[in-house]
XYZ file of C-alpha atoms in Angstrom:
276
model
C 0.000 0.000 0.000
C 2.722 2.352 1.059
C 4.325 1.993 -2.414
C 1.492 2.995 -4.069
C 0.588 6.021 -2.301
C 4.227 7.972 -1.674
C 4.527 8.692 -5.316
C 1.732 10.978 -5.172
C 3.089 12.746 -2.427
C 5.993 14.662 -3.773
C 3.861 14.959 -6.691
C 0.988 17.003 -4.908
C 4.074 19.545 -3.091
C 5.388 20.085 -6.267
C 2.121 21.176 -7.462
C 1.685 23.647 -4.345
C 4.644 24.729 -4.598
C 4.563 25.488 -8.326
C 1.181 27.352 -7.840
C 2.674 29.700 -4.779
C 5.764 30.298 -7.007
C 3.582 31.140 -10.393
C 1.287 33.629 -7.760
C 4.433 34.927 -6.442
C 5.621 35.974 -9.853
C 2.081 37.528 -10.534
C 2.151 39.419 -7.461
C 5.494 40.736 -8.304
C 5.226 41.353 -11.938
C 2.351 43.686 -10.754
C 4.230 45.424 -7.718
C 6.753 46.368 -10.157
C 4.851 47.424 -12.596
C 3.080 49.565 -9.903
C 6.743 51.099 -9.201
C 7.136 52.376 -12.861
C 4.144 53.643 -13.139
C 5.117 55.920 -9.787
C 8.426 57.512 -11.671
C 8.522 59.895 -8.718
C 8.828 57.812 -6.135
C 10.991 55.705 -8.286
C 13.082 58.371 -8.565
C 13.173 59.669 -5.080
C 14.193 55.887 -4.341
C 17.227 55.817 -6.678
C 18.177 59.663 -6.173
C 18.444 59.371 -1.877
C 21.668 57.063 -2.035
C 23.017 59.275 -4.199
C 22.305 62.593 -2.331
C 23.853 60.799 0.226
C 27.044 59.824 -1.294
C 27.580 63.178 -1.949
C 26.514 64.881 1.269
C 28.823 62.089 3.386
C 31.660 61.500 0.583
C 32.540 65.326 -0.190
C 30.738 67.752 2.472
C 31.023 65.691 5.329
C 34.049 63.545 4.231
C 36.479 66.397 3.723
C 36.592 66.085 7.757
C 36.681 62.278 8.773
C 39.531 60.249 9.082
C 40.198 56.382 8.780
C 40.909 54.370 11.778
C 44.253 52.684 10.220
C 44.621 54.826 7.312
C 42.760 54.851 3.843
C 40.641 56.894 1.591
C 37.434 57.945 3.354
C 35.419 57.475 0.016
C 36.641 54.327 -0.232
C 35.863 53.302 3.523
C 32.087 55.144 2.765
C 30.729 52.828 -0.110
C 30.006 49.731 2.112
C 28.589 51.444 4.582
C 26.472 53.307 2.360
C 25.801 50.496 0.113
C 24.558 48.549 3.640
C 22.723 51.626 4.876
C 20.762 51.835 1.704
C 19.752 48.047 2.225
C 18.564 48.566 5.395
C 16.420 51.706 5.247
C 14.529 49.848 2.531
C 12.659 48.171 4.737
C 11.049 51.691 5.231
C 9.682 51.149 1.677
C 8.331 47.642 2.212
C 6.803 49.055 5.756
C 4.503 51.546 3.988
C 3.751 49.304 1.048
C 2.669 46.365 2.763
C 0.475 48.867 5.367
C -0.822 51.115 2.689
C -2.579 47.577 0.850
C -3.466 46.688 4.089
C -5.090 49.649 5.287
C -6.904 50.290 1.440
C -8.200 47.208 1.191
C -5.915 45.633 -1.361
C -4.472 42.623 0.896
C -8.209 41.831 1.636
C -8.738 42.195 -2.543
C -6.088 39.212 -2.433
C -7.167 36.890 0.298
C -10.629 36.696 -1.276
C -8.936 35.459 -4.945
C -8.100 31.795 -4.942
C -4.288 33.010 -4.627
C -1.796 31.142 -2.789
C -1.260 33.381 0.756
C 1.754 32.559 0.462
C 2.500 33.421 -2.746
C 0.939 36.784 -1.917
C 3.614 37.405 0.543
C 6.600 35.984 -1.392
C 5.757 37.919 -4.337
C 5.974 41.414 -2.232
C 9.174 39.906 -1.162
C 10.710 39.360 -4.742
C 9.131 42.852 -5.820
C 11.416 44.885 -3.233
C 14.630 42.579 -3.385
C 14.147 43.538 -7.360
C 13.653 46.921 -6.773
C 16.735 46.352 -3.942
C 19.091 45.157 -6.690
C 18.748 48.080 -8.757
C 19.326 50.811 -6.056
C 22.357 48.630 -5.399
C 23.499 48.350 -9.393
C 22.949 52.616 -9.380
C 25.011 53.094 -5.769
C 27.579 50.535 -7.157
C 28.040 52.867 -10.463
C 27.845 56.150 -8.233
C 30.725 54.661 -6.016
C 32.703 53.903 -9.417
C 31.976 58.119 -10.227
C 33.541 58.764 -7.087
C 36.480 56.592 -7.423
C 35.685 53.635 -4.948
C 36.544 50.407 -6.667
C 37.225 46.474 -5.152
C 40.154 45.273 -5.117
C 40.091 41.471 -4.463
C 38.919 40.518 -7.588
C 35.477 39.421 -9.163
C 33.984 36.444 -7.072
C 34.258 38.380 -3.579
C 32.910 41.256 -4.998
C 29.824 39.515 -6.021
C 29.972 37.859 -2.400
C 29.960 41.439 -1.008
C 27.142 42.116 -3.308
C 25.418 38.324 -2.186
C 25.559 39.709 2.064
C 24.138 43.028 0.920
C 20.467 40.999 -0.806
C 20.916 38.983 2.045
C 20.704 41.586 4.697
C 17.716 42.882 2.501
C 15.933 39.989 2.140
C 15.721 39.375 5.797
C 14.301 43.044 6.645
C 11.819 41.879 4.043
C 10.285 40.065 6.870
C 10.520 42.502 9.194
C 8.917 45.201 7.468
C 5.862 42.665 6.018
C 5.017 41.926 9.756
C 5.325 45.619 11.204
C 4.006 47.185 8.218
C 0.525 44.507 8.485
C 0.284 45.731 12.198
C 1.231 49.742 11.613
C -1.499 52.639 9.780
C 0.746 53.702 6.681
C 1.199 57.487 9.158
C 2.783 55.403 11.462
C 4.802 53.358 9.016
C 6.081 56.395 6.977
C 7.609 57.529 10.030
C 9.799 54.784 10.320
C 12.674 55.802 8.443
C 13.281 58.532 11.536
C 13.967 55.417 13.424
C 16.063 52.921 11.050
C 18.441 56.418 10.436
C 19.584 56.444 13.614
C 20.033 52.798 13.703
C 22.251 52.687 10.433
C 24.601 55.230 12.305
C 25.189 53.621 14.955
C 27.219 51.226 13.512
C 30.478 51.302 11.341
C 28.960 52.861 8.157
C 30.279 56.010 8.707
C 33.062 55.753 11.352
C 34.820 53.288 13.004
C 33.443 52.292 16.309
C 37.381 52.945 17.500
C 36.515 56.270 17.287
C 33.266 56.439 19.249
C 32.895 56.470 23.051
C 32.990 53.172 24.532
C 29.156 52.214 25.312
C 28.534 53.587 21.895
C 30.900 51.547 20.227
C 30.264 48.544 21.575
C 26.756 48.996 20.824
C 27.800 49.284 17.133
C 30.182 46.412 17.146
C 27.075 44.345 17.639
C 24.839 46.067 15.679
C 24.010 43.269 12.338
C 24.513 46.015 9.859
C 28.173 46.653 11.372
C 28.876 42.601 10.500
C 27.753 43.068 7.050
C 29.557 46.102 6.452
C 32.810 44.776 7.678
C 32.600 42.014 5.997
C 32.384 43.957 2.537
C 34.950 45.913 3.377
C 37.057 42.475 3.648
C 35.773 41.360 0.595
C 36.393 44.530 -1.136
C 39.283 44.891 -0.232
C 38.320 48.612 0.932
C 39.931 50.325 4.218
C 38.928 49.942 7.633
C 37.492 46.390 8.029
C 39.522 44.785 10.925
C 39.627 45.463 14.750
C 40.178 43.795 17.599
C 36.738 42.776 18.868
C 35.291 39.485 18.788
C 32.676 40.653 16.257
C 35.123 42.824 13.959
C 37.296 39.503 13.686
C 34.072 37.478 13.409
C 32.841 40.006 10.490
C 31.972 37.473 7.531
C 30.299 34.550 9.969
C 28.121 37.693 11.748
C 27.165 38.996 8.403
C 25.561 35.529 7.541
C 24.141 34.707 10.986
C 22.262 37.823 11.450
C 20.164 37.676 8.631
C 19.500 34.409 8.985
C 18.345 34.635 12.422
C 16.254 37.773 11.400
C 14.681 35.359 8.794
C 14.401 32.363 10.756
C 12.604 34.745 13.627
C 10.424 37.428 11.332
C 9.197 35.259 8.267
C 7.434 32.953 9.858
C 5.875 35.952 12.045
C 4.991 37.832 8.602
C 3.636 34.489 7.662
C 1.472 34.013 10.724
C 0.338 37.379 10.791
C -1.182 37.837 7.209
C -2.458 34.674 8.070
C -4.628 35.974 10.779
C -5.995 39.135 9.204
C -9.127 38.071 9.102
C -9.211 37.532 12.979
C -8.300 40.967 14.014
């Protein structure tokens, strides 16, 4: 009996999973084409790294040193190409609470549409839109003379922990943004600015006071910052804390903790919408 009946098992997953990944692709074939059809707040999205590249890299940077010695440009790109990463999830935040709030997340539960396809397919939709604030910050850094230095396959690692650090804010921002009004989540970004300075994007924790600094040697976006620095082969990666020598593991195990702890809460919660 057994015999007969497990072939139709893996059969019947890889049906469900085919259907959430074709509804994921729907869902994100139709956020992006959302985002083009919005070419100001596509371009407010591309043009903020680059206002701050600027601001940091030339007005700013003309005063700031390197801990161990180094261009400051050069030491700037990770962090900014990191910072830019993380504030995303501000985007995803408002997105996910503005089709909440307006009725278009209970448009899709009532469609025979895999829920979790729904989900996935807002997650594919940002790290797209992700990629290509990351391809325009990449060339900007290039403008300004940053550059790596270690050759091809750990720059495309550095550019792997970056997506990866985005992808698991996805999460995040799907289960804050289905429990926040959009007023509340567009006022998010005051709080993840703060927390993308206090880390190593824009100075070396060396150079902060202690409690500070040890508060952004641990700080996840300090691990994956460090770690492209390394792989870069930019100025001002090492130090002598556990987590500065620790930089690359960190820079994995953060995100996938954040992951392992917020998708399944995202998951739960969108679930449950009908029950609040």
């Amino acid at each position: 009996m057994s015999a007969l009946i497990s072939p139709v098992v893996p059969r019947t997953a890889a049906r469900k999973l085919g259907w959430v990944l074709s509804d994921a692709w729907v869902i994100a074939r139709s956020n992006l084409i959302h985002l083009t059809r919005n070419p100001a707040g596509m371009a407010s999205m591309l043009l903020f790294p680059i206002v701050m590249v600027v601001m940091f890299g030339y007005v700013f940077g003309s005063a700031m040193t390197v801990a161990g010695g180094g261009d400051y440009r050069a030491f700037l790109m990770p962090g900014m190409f990191a910072q830019t990463m993380a504030v995303g999830v501000t985007t995803t935040l408002v997105v996910v609470s503005t089709q909440a709030t307006y009725g278009v997340t209970d448009r899709f539960r009532s469609m025979p549409v895999s829920q979790s396809g729904v989900v996935l397919g807002r997650a594919l939709a940002d790290m797209a839109g992700s990629a290509l604030e990351l391809a325009v910050l990449i060339g900007c850094g290039l403008v300004v003379g940053w550059g790596w230095h270690n050759g091809p396959l750990p720059a495309l690692a550095a550019v792997g922990l970056l997506l990866l650090l985005r992808f698991s804010l996805i999460w995040v921002g799907i289960f804050v943004g289905l429990k926040l009004k959009p007023e509340s989540a567009g006022a998010s970004w005051m709080l993840m600015l703060p927390l993308t300075m206090i880390a190593n994007t824009f100075a070396s924790p060396a150079q902060m006071p202690g409690w500070l600094g040890a508060l952004a040697e641990w700080n996840p976006l300090s691990a994956t910052v460090a770690a492209c620095r390394e792989l870069f082969g930019n100025p001002g990666w090492s130090g002598d804390s556990w987590a500065a020598q620790h930089s690359l593991a960190l820079a994995v195990g953060w995100p996938l903790l954040i992951t392992a702890v917020f998708l399944p809460l995202a998951a739960r919660t969108y679930r449950r919408l009908d029950r609040v």
